[in-house]
Tab-separated table of C-alpha atoms and ligand atoms in Angstrom:
chain	number	residue	atom	x	y	z
A	1	UNK	CA	-22.762	10.544	-26.851
A	2	UNK	CA	-24.935	8.097	-24.935
A	3	UNK	CA	-25.458	5.614	-27.716
A	4	UNK	CA	-21.778	4.610	-27.863
A	5	UNK	CA	-20.652	1.767	-25.631
A	6	UNK	CA	-18.866	2.742	-22.432
A	7	UNK	CA	-15.130	3.325	-22.558
A	8	UNK	CA	-14.832	2.402	-18.886
A	9	UNK	CA	-16.944	-0.050	-16.935
A	10	UNK	CA	-16.547	-0.280	-13.200
A	11	UNK	CA	-18.437	-3.264	-11.934
A	12	UNK	CA	-19.144	-4.092	-8.306
A	13	UNK	CA	-15.748	-3.062	-6.936
A	14	UNK	CA	-15.077	-3.858	-3.315
A	15	UNK	CA	-12.082	-2.949	-1.215
A	16	UNK	CA	-11.327	-3.427	2.464
A	17	UNK	CA	-8.326	-2.499	4.539
A	18	UNK	CA	-8.320	-5.063	7.326
A	19	UNK	CA	-11.815	-5.144	8.800
A	20	UNK	CA	-12.547	-1.752	7.359
A	21	UNK	CA	-14.739	-1.935	4.259
A	22	UNK	CA	-13.960	1.135	2.177
A	23	UNK	CA	-15.734	0.255	-1.089
A	24	UNK	CA	-18.837	-1.808	-0.887
A	25	UNK	CA	-19.718	-2.846	-4.413
A	26	UNK	CA	-19.374	0.268	-6.533
A	27	UNK	CA	-20.438	0.255	-10.182
A	28	UNK	CA	-20.694	2.856	-12.902
A	29	UNK	CA	-20.101	3.270	-16.614
A	30	UNK	CA	-18.344	6.078	-18.365
A	31	UNK	CA	-18.831	6.871	-22.043
A	32	UNK	CA	-16.416	8.796	-24.203
A	33	UNK	CA	-16.530	12.511	-23.536
A	34	UNK	CA	-18.504	12.123	-20.366
A	35	UNK	CA	-17.589	13.824	-17.099
A	36	UNK	CA	-18.538	12.222	-13.818
A	37	UNK	CA	-17.966	14.030	-10.553
A	38	UNK	CA	-17.581	12.213	-7.258
A	39	UNK	CA	-18.659	14.067	-4.158
A	40	UNK	CA	-19.453	13.128	-0.599
A	41	UNK	CA	-18.197	13.304	2.944
A	42	UNK	CA	-14.564	12.773	3.832
A	43	UNK	CA	-13.663	9.115	4.183
A	44	UNK	CA	-16.504	8.080	1.889
A	45	UNK	CA	-14.108	6.242	-0.416
A	46	UNK	CA	-13.691	8.651	-3.342
A	47	UNK	CA	-9.899	8.516	-3.435
A	48	UNK	CA	-9.899	4.780	-2.915
A	49	UNK	CA	-12.338	4.331	-5.792
A	50	UNK	CA	-10.199	6.430	-8.137
A	51	UNK	CA	-7.071	4.538	-7.126
A	52	UNK	CA	-8.886	1.243	-7.676
A	53	UNK	CA	-9.805	2.271	-11.199
A	54	UNK	CA	-6.163	2.449	-12.246
A	55	UNK	CA	-5.200	-0.252	-9.777
A	56	UNK	CA	-2.844	1.855	-7.699
A	57	UNK	CA	-4.937	0.088	-5.103
A	58	UNK	CA	-5.933	-3.326	-6.403
A	59	UNK	CA	-9.621	-4.064	-5.743
A	60	UNK	CA	-10.542	-7.117	-3.663
A	61	UNK	CA	-13.281	-8.087	-6.089
A	62	UNK	CA	-15.301	-6.802	-8.992
A	63	UNK	CA	-14.047	-5.917	-12.430
A	64	UNK	CA	-12.840	-3.082	-14.526
A	65	UNK	CA	-13.226	-2.962	-18.254
A	66	UNK	CA	-11.359	-0.392	-20.291
A	67	UNK	CA	-12.151	-0.088	-23.997
A	68	UNK	CA	-14.058	-3.364	-23.783
A	69	UNK	CA	-11.138	-5.294	-22.340
A	70	UNK	CA	-11.380	-6.683	-18.864
A	71	UNK	CA	-8.343	-5.994	-16.717
A	72	UNK	CA	-6.674	-8.997	-15.167
A	73	UNK	CA	-5.644	-7.661	-11.756
A	74	UNK	CA	-2.968	-10.322	-11.407
A	75	UNK	CA	-1.232	-9.412	-14.676
A	76	UNK	CA	1.407	-6.720	-14.285
A	77	UNK	CA	1.314	-6.043	-18.013
A	78	UNK	CA	-2.428	-5.396	-17.816
A	79	UNK	CA	-1.941	-2.973	-14.951
A	80	UNK	CA	0.869	-1.056	-16.680
A	81	UNK	CA	-1.131	-0.756	-19.877
A	82	UNK	CA	-4.256	0.273	-17.949
A	83	UNK	CA	-2.352	3.034	-16.165
A	84	UNK	CA	-0.870	4.320	-19.395
A	85	UNK	CA	-4.370	4.824	-20.743
A	86	UNK	CA	-5.889	6.310	-17.586
A	87	UNK	CA	-4.263	9.563	-16.481
A	88	UNK	CA	-4.326	10.505	-12.822
A	89	UNK	CA	-4.075	13.893	-11.166
A	90	UNK	CA	-3.408	13.899	-7.438
A	91	UNK	CA	-4.366	16.391	-4.799
A	92	UNK	CA	-0.703	16.976	-3.931
A	93	UNK	CA	0.580	16.892	-7.531
A	94	UNK	CA	3.270	14.224	-7.112
A	95	UNK	CA	5.623	15.916	-9.541
A	96	UNK	CA	9.068	14.337	-9.597
A	97	UNK	CA	11.114	16.611	-7.365
A	98	UNK	CA	14.453	16.070	-9.130
A	99	UNK	CA	13.239	16.948	-12.617
A	100	UNK	CA	12.286	20.213	-14.293
A	101	UNK	CA	8.779	20.838	-15.546
A	102	UNK	CA	9.940	19.649	-18.960
A	103	UNK	CA	11.780	16.647	-17.506
A	104	UNK	CA	8.697	15.587	-15.568
A	105	UNK	CA	6.818	15.250	-18.834
A	106	UNK	CA	9.561	13.802	-21.019
A	107	UNK	CA	10.630	11.077	-18.607
A	108	UNK	CA	7.309	9.259	-18.896
A	109	UNK	CA	7.214	9.690	-22.659
A	110	UNK	CA	10.739	8.350	-22.990
A	111	UNK	CA	10.726	5.513	-20.481
A	112	UNK	CA	7.147	4.344	-20.724
A	113	UNK	CA	6.250	5.206	-24.311
A	114	UNK	CA	9.840	4.821	-25.568
A	115	UNK	CA	9.652	8.042	-27.568
A	116	UNK	CA	12.930	9.668	-28.641
A	117	UNK	CA	14.273	12.517	-26.544
A	118	UNK	CA	13.689	15.058	-29.274
A	119	UNK	CA	10.098	14.050	-29.957
A	120	UNK	CA	9.378	13.832	-26.248
A	121	UNK	CA	10.622	17.368	-25.683
A	122	UNK	CA	8.615	18.656	-28.576
A	123	UNK	CA	5.475	17.035	-27.240
A	124	UNK	CA	6.181	18.229	-23.703
A	125	UNK	CA	6.512	21.825	-24.896
A	126	UNK	CA	3.179	21.621	-26.660
A	127	UNK	CA	1.521	20.392	-23.477
A	128	UNK	CA	3.194	23.023	-21.294
A	129	UNK	CA	2.036	25.682	-23.735
A	130	UNK	CA	-1.511	24.321	-23.457
A	131	UNK	CA	-1.567	24.824	-19.695
A	132	UNK	CA	0.008	28.256	-20.011
A	133	UNK	CA	3.468	27.329	-18.744
A	134	UNK	CA	5.484	27.549	-21.939
A	135	UNK	CA	8.005	29.814	-20.238
A	136	UNK	CA	8.478	27.617	-17.160
A	137	UNK	CA	9.936	24.456	-18.659
A	138	UNK	CA	13.310	24.780	-16.930
A	139	UNK	CA	11.946	25.318	-13.443
A	140	UNK	CA	11.988	22.600	-10.795
A	141	UNK	CA	8.894	21.745	-8.735
A	142	UNK	CA	10.256	23.643	-5.728
A	143	UNK	CA	10.381	26.762	-7.894
A	144	UNK	CA	6.739	26.546	-8.971
A	145	UNK	CA	3.603	27.691	-7.177
A	146	UNK	CA	0.983	25.105	-6.248
A	147	UNK	CA	-1.218	26.081	-9.161
A	148	UNK	CA	1.696	25.837	-11.575
A	149	UNK	CA	2.657	22.449	-10.169
A	150	UNK	CA	-0.830	21.129	-10.699
A	151	UNK	CA	-0.846	22.451	-14.253
A	152	UNK	CA	2.458	20.703	-14.949
A	153	UNK	CA	0.943	17.525	-13.514
A	154	UNK	CA	-2.000	17.896	-15.885
A	155	UNK	CA	0.329	18.514	-18.835
A	156	UNK	CA	2.326	15.436	-17.842
A	157	UNK	CA	-0.777	13.264	-17.754
A	158	UNK	CA	-2.090	14.618	-21.051
A	159	UNK	CA	1.188	14.022	-22.864
A	160	UNK	CA	0.567	10.300	-22.406
A	161	UNK	CA	-2.636	10.635	-24.512
A	162	UNK	CA	-4.884	9.105	-21.868
A	163	UNK	CA	-8.324	7.862	-22.823
A	164	UNK	CA	-9.620	8.983	-19.454
A	165	UNK	CA	-8.354	11.502	-16.966
A	166	UNK	CA	-9.006	10.987	-13.279
A	167	UNK	CA	-8.626	13.910	-10.916
A	168	UNK	CA	-8.579	13.503	-7.148
A	169	UNK	CA	-9.434	16.847	-5.573
A	170	UNK	CA	-7.106	18.699	-7.939
A	171	UNK	CA	-7.645	22.057	-6.251
A	172	UNK	CA	-7.871	21.098	-2.574
A	173	UNK	CA	-4.210	21.677	-1.772
A	174	UNK	CA	-4.133	25.107	-3.393
A	175	UNK	CA	-4.336	28.562	-1.899
A	176	UNK	CA	-7.668	30.166	-2.841
A	177	UNK	CA	-6.058	32.632	-5.246
A	178	UNK	CA	-4.454	29.785	-7.216
A	179	UNK	CA	-7.542	27.647	-7.644
A	180	UNK	CA	-8.844	29.659	-10.586
A	181	UNK	CA	-5.952	28.906	-12.938
A	182	UNK	CA	-6.321	25.157	-12.411
A	183	UNK	CA	-10.088	25.267	-12.816
A	184	UNK	CA	-9.606	27.146	-16.085
A	185	UNK	CA	-7.342	24.392	-17.408
A	186	UNK	CA	-9.798	21.679	-16.380
A	187	UNK	CA	-12.678	23.548	-18.007
A	188	UNK	CA	-10.700	23.926	-21.219
A	189	UNK	CA	-10.083	20.180	-21.183
A	190	UNK	CA	-13.770	19.529	-20.725
A	191	UNK	CA	-14.560	21.728	-23.716
A	192	UNK	CA	-12.158	19.691	-25.817
A	193	UNK	CA	-14.171	16.602	-24.941
A	194	UNK	CA	-11.834	14.929	-22.456
A	195	UNK	CA	-13.426	12.018	-20.653
A	196	UNK	CA	-13.036	12.578	-16.920
A	197	UNK	CA	-13.807	11.208	-13.491
A	198	UNK	CA	-13.167	13.793	-10.849
A	199	UNK	CA	-13.475	13.951	-7.096
A	200	UNK	CA	-13.922	17.580	-6.121
A	201	UNK	CA	-15.642	19.863	-3.692
A	202	UNK	CA	-15.350	22.794	-6.036
A	203	UNK	CA	-18.898	23.954	-6.703
A	204	UNK	CA	-18.102	25.494	-10.083
A	205	UNK	CA	-16.670	22.184	-11.309
A	206	UNK	CA	-19.567	20.185	-9.900
A	207	UNK	CA	-22.388	22.264	-11.287
A	208	UNK	CA	-20.590	23.555	-14.360
A	209	UNK	CA	-18.944	20.447	-15.753
A	210	UNK	CA	-20.552	17.309	-14.411
A	211	UNK	CA	-22.682	15.256	-16.771
A	212	UNK	CA	-23.444	13.159	-13.767
A	213	UNK	CA	-22.808	13.524	-10.053
A	214	UNK	CA	-22.040	10.423	-7.991
A	215	UNK	CA	-22.584	10.961	-4.301
A	216	UNK	CA	-20.466	8.550	-2.271
A	217	UNK	CA	-20.982	7.708	1.330
A	218	UNK	CA	-19.530	4.832	3.365
A	219	UNK	CA	-18.272	3.008	0.313
A	220	UNK	CA	-21.445	3.206	-1.732
A	221	UNK	CA	-22.805	5.446	-4.431
A	222	UNK	CA	-25.945	6.531	-2.628
A	223	UNK	CA	-27.219	9.031	-5.156
A	224	UNK	CA	-26.500	9.755	-8.776
A	225	UNK	CA	-27.853	11.975	-11.492
A	226	UNK	CA	-27.180	15.060	-13.579
A	227	UNK	CA	-26.710	18.354	-11.740
A	228	UNK	CA	-29.857	19.697	-13.372
A	229	UNK	CA	-31.796	17.069	-11.467
A	230	UNK	CA	-29.922	16.894	-8.177
A	231	UNK	CA	-29.140	20.551	-7.730
A	232	UNK	CA	-32.458	22.206	-8.504
A	233	UNK	CA	-33.478	24.317	-5.582
A	234	UNK	CA	-36.045	22.785	-3.324
A	235	UNK	CA	-34.771	19.323	-4.161
A	236	UNK	CA	-34.240	17.329	-1.012
A	237	UNK	CA	-31.353	15.252	-2.384
A	238	UNK	CA	-28.267	14.573	-0.276
A	239	UNK	CA	-26.292	16.136	-3.079
A	240	UNK	CA	-28.267	19.342	-2.788
A	241	UNK	CA	-27.763	19.469	0.962
A	242	UNK	CA	-24.064	18.755	0.600
A	243	UNK	CA	-23.563	21.434	-2.042
A	244	UNK	CA	-25.505	23.937	0.034
A	245	UNK	CA	-23.037	23.356	2.823
A	246	UNK	CA	-20.146	23.746	0.393
A	247	UNK	CA	-21.652	27.016	-0.775
A	248	UNK	CA	-21.980	28.276	2.772
A	249	UNK	CA	-18.369	27.344	3.440
A	250	UNK	CA	-17.074	29.090	0.343
A	251	UNK	CA	-19.058	32.194	1.247
A	252	UNK	CA	-17.512	32.197	4.693
A	253	UNK	CA	-14.080	31.918	3.118
A	254	UNK	CA	-14.668	34.607	0.517
B	1	UNK	CA	68.024	22.712	-3.915
B	2	UNK	CA	69.404	19.194	-3.578
B	3	UNK	CA	67.459	16.806	-1.374
B	4	UNK	CA	69.369	14.575	0.980
B	5	UNK	CA	69.525	10.857	-0.033
B	6	UNK	CA	67.034	10.040	2.691
B	7	UNK	CA	64.459	12.454	1.329
B	8	UNK	CA	65.154	11.449	-2.247
B	9	UNK	CA	64.517	7.834	-1.421
B	10	UNK	CA	61.505	8.696	0.709
B	11	UNK	CA	59.792	10.815	-1.944
B	12	UNK	CA	60.454	8.259	-4.695
B	13	UNK	CA	58.998	5.484	-2.523
B	14	UNK	CA	56.033	7.516	-1.374
B	15	UNK	CA	55.190	8.548	-4.929
B	16	UNK	CA	55.270	4.901	-5.963
B	17	UNK	CA	53.086	4.104	-2.955
B	18	UNK	CA	50.734	6.931	-3.844
B	19	UNK	CA	50.187	5.423	-7.285
B	20	UNK	CA	49.357	2.102	-5.668
B	21	UNK	CA	47.015	3.789	-3.190
B	22	UNK	CA	45.193	5.526	-6.016
B	23	UNK	CA	44.985	2.236	-7.898
B	24	UNK	CA	43.376	0.720	-4.792
B	25	UNK	CA	41.058	3.595	-3.985
B	26	UNK	CA	39.486	4.358	-7.341
B	27	UNK	CA	38.059	0.906	-8.147
B	28	UNK	CA	37.061	0.431	-4.508
B	29	UNK	CA	35.163	3.716	-4.439
B	30	UNK	CA	33.348	2.955	-7.687
B	31	UNK	CA	32.669	-0.647	-6.718
B	32	UNK	CA	31.566	0.391	-3.253
B	33	UNK	CA	29.083	2.939	-4.563
B	34	UNK	CA	27.675	0.514	-7.144
B	35	UNK	CA	27.299	-2.282	-4.600
B	36	UNK	CA	25.893	0.236	-2.138
B	37	UNK	CA	23.174	1.351	-4.565
B	38	UNK	CA	22.390	-2.227	-5.539
B	39	UNK	CA	22.387	-3.586	-2.008
B	40	UNK	CA	20.596	-0.510	-0.677
B	41	UNK	CA	17.854	-0.875	-3.300
B	42	UNK	CA	17.388	-4.605	-2.784
B	43	UNK	CA	17.423	-4.211	0.980
B	44	UNK	CA	14.647	-1.631	0.615
B	45	UNK	CA	12.526	-2.967	-2.240
B	46	UNK	CA	13.552	-6.595	-2.727
B	47	UNK	CA	11.445	-9.634	-1.900
B	48	UNK	CA	12.001	-11.026	1.604
B	49	UNK	CA	14.657	-13.515	0.514
B	50	UNK	CA	16.787	-10.993	-1.395
B	51	UNK	CA	16.295	-8.538	1.433
B	52	UNK	CA	17.604	-11.068	3.927
B	53	UNK	CA	20.659	-11.699	1.747
B	54	UNK	CA	21.351	-7.956	1.549
B	55	UNK	CA	20.834	-7.441	5.276
B	56	UNK	CA	23.148	-10.329	6.094
B	57	UNK	CA	25.841	-8.963	3.794
B	58	UNK	CA	25.640	-5.523	5.410
B	59	UNK	CA	25.565	-6.987	8.912
B	60	UNK	CA	28.679	-9.080	8.319
B	61	UNK	CA	30.773	-6.408	6.636
B	62	UNK	CA	29.750	-3.654	9.010
B	63	UNK	CA	30.002	-5.936	11.981
B	64	UNK	CA	33.537	-7.277	11.567
B	65	UNK	CA	36.834	-5.390	11.423
B	66	UNK	CA	38.186	-4.710	7.970
B	67	UNK	CA	41.489	-6.274	9.036
B	68	UNK	CA	39.724	-9.570	9.681
B	69	UNK	CA	37.973	-9.378	6.303
B	70	UNK	CA	41.261	-8.761	4.509
B	71	UNK	CA	42.964	-11.613	6.347
B	72	UNK	CA	40.220	-14.028	5.382
B	73	UNK	CA	40.277	-12.895	1.744
B	74	UNK	CA	44.026	-13.185	1.418
B	75	UNK	CA	45.075	-15.902	3.866
B	76	UNK	CA	41.798	-17.794	4.305
B	77	UNK	CA	40.450	-18.237	0.787
B	78	UNK	CA	43.451	-20.247	-0.449
B	79	UNK	CA	42.143	-23.016	1.847
B	80	UNK	CA	39.155	-23.131	-0.488
B	81	UNK	CA	41.418	-23.124	-3.515
B	82	UNK	CA	40.835	-19.426	-4.253
B	83	UNK	CA	44.047	-17.459	-4.601
B	84	UNK	CA	43.861	-13.671	-4.809
B	85	UNK	CA	46.824	-11.433	-5.479
B	86	UNK	CA	47.509	-8.905	-2.691
B	87	UNK	CA	46.130	-6.124	-4.866
B	88	UNK	CA	42.945	-7.981	-5.797
B	89	UNK	CA	42.375	-9.118	-2.217
B	90	UNK	CA	42.678	-5.537	-1.000
B	91	UNK	CA	40.361	-4.103	-3.658
B	92	UNK	CA	37.767	-6.823	-3.058
B	93	UNK	CA	37.922	-6.253	0.680
B	94	UNK	CA	37.635	-2.473	0.423
B	95	UNK	CA	34.817	-2.702	-2.114
B	96	UNK	CA	32.741	-5.110	-0.052
B	97	UNK	CA	33.306	-3.219	3.166
B	98	UNK	CA	32.603	0.164	1.600
B	99	UNK	CA	29.558	-1.218	-0.240
B	100	UNK	CA	28.071	-2.363	3.051
B	101	UNK	CA	28.368	1.126	4.530
B	102	UNK	CA	27.190	2.830	1.343
B	103	UNK	CA	24.126	0.559	1.229
B	104	UNK	CA	23.159	1.856	4.639
B	105	UNK	CA	23.249	5.498	3.481
B	106	UNK	CA	21.397	4.651	0.285
B	107	UNK	CA	18.768	2.662	2.162
B	108	UNK	CA	18.078	5.525	4.535
B	109	UNK	CA	17.751	7.888	1.605
B	110	UNK	CA	15.451	5.537	-0.299
B	111	UNK	CA	13.189	5.210	2.712
B	112	UNK	CA	12.983	8.985	3.017
B	113	UNK	CA	11.520	9.483	-0.472
B	114	UNK	CA	7.848	10.333	-0.184
B	115	UNK	CA	5.397	7.681	-1.333
B	116	UNK	CA	3.772	10.176	-3.704
B	117	UNK	CA	6.833	10.086	-5.961
B	118	UNK	CA	6.335	6.385	-6.486
B	119	UNK	CA	2.563	6.756	-6.899
B	120	UNK	CA	3.073	9.480	-9.501
B	121	UNK	CA	5.356	7.226	-11.512
B	122	UNK	CA	3.076	4.225	-11.173
B	123	UNK	CA	0.096	6.249	-12.327
B	124	UNK	CA	1.943	7.088	-15.547
B	125	UNK	CA	2.506	3.412	-16.312
B	126	UNK	CA	6.081	3.037	-15.053
B	127	UNK	CA	6.978	-0.512	-14.135
B	128	UNK	CA	8.138	-1.018	-10.574
B	129	UNK	CA	11.733	-1.277	-11.747
B	130	UNK	CA	11.480	1.862	-13.912
B	131	UNK	CA	9.976	3.843	-11.057
B	132	UNK	CA	12.751	2.794	-8.710
B	133	UNK	CA	15.513	3.285	-11.261
B	134	UNK	CA	14.422	6.581	-12.817
B	135	UNK	CA	12.559	8.315	-10.012
B	136	UNK	CA	13.389	6.943	-6.587
B	137	UNK	CA	17.114	6.185	-6.928
B	138	UNK	CA	18.101	9.522	-8.520
B	139	UNK	CA	16.412	11.320	-5.648
B	140	UNK	CA	17.884	9.011	-3.048
B	141	UNK	CA	21.384	9.530	-4.437
B	142	UNK	CA	20.977	13.262	-3.936
B	143	UNK	CA	19.905	12.712	-0.372
B	144	UNK	CA	22.642	10.179	0.310
B	145	UNK	CA	25.499	12.080	-1.254
B	146	UNK	CA	26.805	13.586	1.958
B	147	UNK	CA	26.905	10.269	3.757
B	148	UNK	CA	28.375	8.510	0.738
B	149	UNK	CA	31.041	11.191	0.387
B	150	UNK	CA	31.956	10.709	4.005
B	151	UNK	CA	32.364	6.987	3.481
B	152	UNK	CA	34.614	7.640	0.472
B	153	UNK	CA	36.856	9.784	2.639
B	154	UNK	CA	37.039	6.994	5.224
B	155	UNK	CA	37.906	4.565	2.461
B	156	UNK	CA	40.833	6.704	1.338
B	157	UNK	CA	42.234	6.445	4.817
B	158	UNK	CA	41.525	2.792	5.513
B	159	UNK	CA	43.117	1.884	2.186
B	160	UNK	CA	46.340	1.998	4.241
B	161	UNK	CA	45.329	-1.400	5.632
B	162	UNK	CA	46.309	-2.944	2.292
B	163	UNK	CA	49.823	-3.416	3.606
B	164	UNK	CA	48.650	-6.178	5.940
B	165	UNK	CA	47.931	-8.350	2.897
B	166	UNK	CA	51.396	-7.367	1.575
B	167	UNK	CA	50.048	-4.906	-0.966
B	168	UNK	CA	52.553	-2.096	-0.545
B	169	UNK	CA	50.928	1.266	-0.968
B	170	UNK	CA	51.593	4.690	0.520
B	171	UNK	CA	51.714	3.661	4.168
B	172	UNK	CA	53.594	0.442	3.414
B	173	UNK	CA	56.289	2.185	1.392
B	174	UNK	CA	56.719	4.822	4.067
B	175	UNK	CA	56.918	2.270	6.839
B	176	UNK	CA	59.743	0.438	5.042
B	177	UNK	CA	61.798	3.627	4.784
B	178	UNK	CA	60.989	4.685	8.331
B	179	UNK	CA	62.212	1.367	9.670
B	180	UNK	CA	65.325	1.456	7.512
B	181	UNK	CA	66.369	4.975	8.613
B	182	UNK	CA	64.608	4.900	11.966
B	183	UNK	CA	63.029	8.305	11.260
B	184	UNK	CA	59.381	7.694	12.068
B	185	UNK	CA	58.237	11.191	12.880
B	186	UNK	CA	59.307	12.771	9.600
B	187	UNK	CA	58.157	9.851	7.478
B	188	UNK	CA	54.704	9.600	9.029
B	189	UNK	CA	54.218	13.356	8.996
B	190	UNK	CA	54.874	13.350	5.277
B	191	UNK	CA	52.589	10.355	4.769
B	192	UNK	CA	49.939	12.294	6.642
B	193	UNK	CA	50.368	15.172	4.221
B	194	UNK	CA	49.971	12.811	1.265
B	195	UNK	CA	46.678	11.547	2.664
B	196	UNK	CA	45.571	15.067	3.391
B	197	UNK	CA	46.222	15.919	-0.252
B	198	UNK	CA	44.274	12.850	-1.422
B	199	UNK	CA	41.321	13.710	0.773
B	200	UNK	CA	41.409	17.326	-0.383
B	201	UNK	CA	41.218	16.213	-3.996
B	202	UNK	CA	38.360	13.844	-3.137
B	203	UNK	CA	36.451	16.622	-1.387
B	204	UNK	CA	36.932	18.828	-4.408
B	205	UNK	CA	35.583	16.151	-6.761
B	206	UNK	CA	32.660	15.418	-4.435
B	207	UNK	CA	31.800	19.124	-4.396
B	208	UNK	CA	31.769	19.132	-8.187
B	209	UNK	CA	29.460	16.124	-8.268
B	210	UNK	CA	27.211	17.746	-5.714
B	211	UNK	CA	26.996	20.877	-7.843
B	212	UNK	CA	26.250	18.748	-10.863
B	213	UNK	CA	23.376	16.995	-9.076
B	214	UNK	CA	22.072	20.157	-7.476
B	215	UNK	CA	18.343	20.664	-7.823
B	216	UNK	CA	16.946	23.960	-6.525
B	217	UNK	CA	14.882	23.436	-3.403
B	218	UNK	CA	15.321	19.670	-3.444
B	219	UNK	CA	15.029	17.929	-0.098
B	220	UNK	CA	13.944	21.030	1.770
B	221	UNK	CA	10.297	20.115	2.055
C	1	ATP	N1	-3.948	2.314	2.632
C	1	ATP	C1	-4.946	2.408	3.520
C	1	ATP	N2	-4.923	1.635	4.631
C	1	ATP	C2	-5.933	1.711	5.532
C	1	ATP	N3	-6.990	2.513	5.408
C	1	ATP	C3	-7.083	3.300	4.333
C	1	ATP	C4	-6.057	3.296	3.326
C	1	ATP	N4	-6.403	4.180	2.361
C	1	ATP	C5	-7.575	4.703	2.751
C	1	ATP	N5	-7.981	4.198	3.929
C	1	ATP	C6	-9.229	4.544	4.646
C	1	ATP	O1	-10.257	4.476	3.724
C	1	ATP	C7	-11.278	5.414	4.032
C	1	ATP	C8	-11.701	6.116	2.757
C	1	ATP	O2	-10.644	6.933	2.334
C	1	ATP	P1	-10.686	7.775	0.993
C	1	ATP	O3	-9.408	8.511	0.960
C	1	ATP	O4	-11.011	6.886	-0.148
C	1	ATP	O5	-11.878	8.757	1.252
C	1	ATP	P2	-12.253	10.072	0.470
C	1	ATP	O6	-13.692	9.954	0.147
C	1	ATP	O7	-11.310	10.293	-0.654
C	1	ATP	O8	-12.059	11.175	1.579
C	1	ATP	P3	-11.495	12.657	1.451
C	1	ATP	O9	-12.634	13.540	1.028
C	1	ATP	O10	-11.040	12.960	2.847
C	1	ATP	O11	-10.357	12.637	0.473
C	1	ATP	C9	-10.706	6.318	5.091
C	1	ATP	O12	-11.338	6.001	6.303
C	1	ATP	C10	-9.265	5.960	5.139
C	1	ATP	O13	-8.772	6.051	6.446
C	2	MG	MG1	-9.760	11.706	-1.031
């Protein structure tokens, strides 16, 4: 896995809003099949970093290379093609409220990928089946539970055949009893070899899936390494301390 | 039952006027909605110049009486060498006026769509135009439909102003008969009933459209 060249290169990205520096020169590489997990305190810049990677927020400086092609931030075509190849899952799902589960998936296939209605529906059904929602295709977002919405969002992203999937706290907006079903889908994706960058505070995703943990604080990656290294007990890493606190929290909740 | 000559003449004239009213209303409603969506979208998403143009259009047509607009279209434009028939002048006036009001409803609805809807579309690779056209506008239309329907009902009633540019529709026909026989109360009561019938039909059609566009739970969160 590590001998192949990176599929995504994030190089020295900076981003400020006004005087507020949110990303302060962030770099990392991602190889095919790799899973990187972003953790760190609130406001550390995780969401901003993810949104910079697919240019929902255009970085102030630095560069992004996807499949060995550098993205020209000023070219709309480059941005559209980048976003087609990098799927994004949001904390609050962002399903299209006026479309059914099936319609949410087919609209992107039809309008962006220009696939025929029939083929789009066929593909959408396959993806819904994969996330265990084969029987829910006619339901609208308001008729789905949070966990189901997030699974539709994942199916929608996967139908576009992304090279990379980015997930921004995919379980944070869910009731505790619904988190499990989404985690199961993400784990299944990982087993299939999906390349992912994920911001999460879900311990089982951090320690169970991450090939590498990136600890972000005040716009910098201040610590990085595999969970086996950062999360061994007795380690004095920030990551360890942070995850201990997460563990305490989840025990309080449980 | 044989109707008296007065009523015979009245009903024949009013039916002719009704046809003219319908011929005025239908294109004006369609044109008004289309211009409303277009102007509403550009006033919300357009670049500053286009936005200014849209805002100015809405300000002028919402800010001046329809009577004045119709007068200028019919009696003023010939000074510039543009001659409109009474019918065309009326339809153009109604369309532009209605479009200005519709754009206001559409704009409010567009602004009420949560940013996440746009982000979700963008993240899938939608172009800005595609996201607006396929995601934002269809939702905004659902939110705007009550306001837009209201404006359509107004339009049905202000279509009676066509007679001031000598386009003789329902009200114009009735007025001629009323003056001739000097029986205003009966004539205008019956005209009122005609409009009531028109509005009732419009409400029925709007209900059907609403049902068609219905999305369970939409707009409640
Ligand atoms: N559009 C914006 N305009 C101004 N400030 C912003 C904007 N987006 C984000 N910020 C600021 O950037 C900082 C980093 O936010 P970001 O959402 O990236 O953090 P995060 O690590 O994802 O935090 P969390 O764990 O709470 O999701 C925050 O202080 C936030 O207020
Ligand atoms: Mg965040």
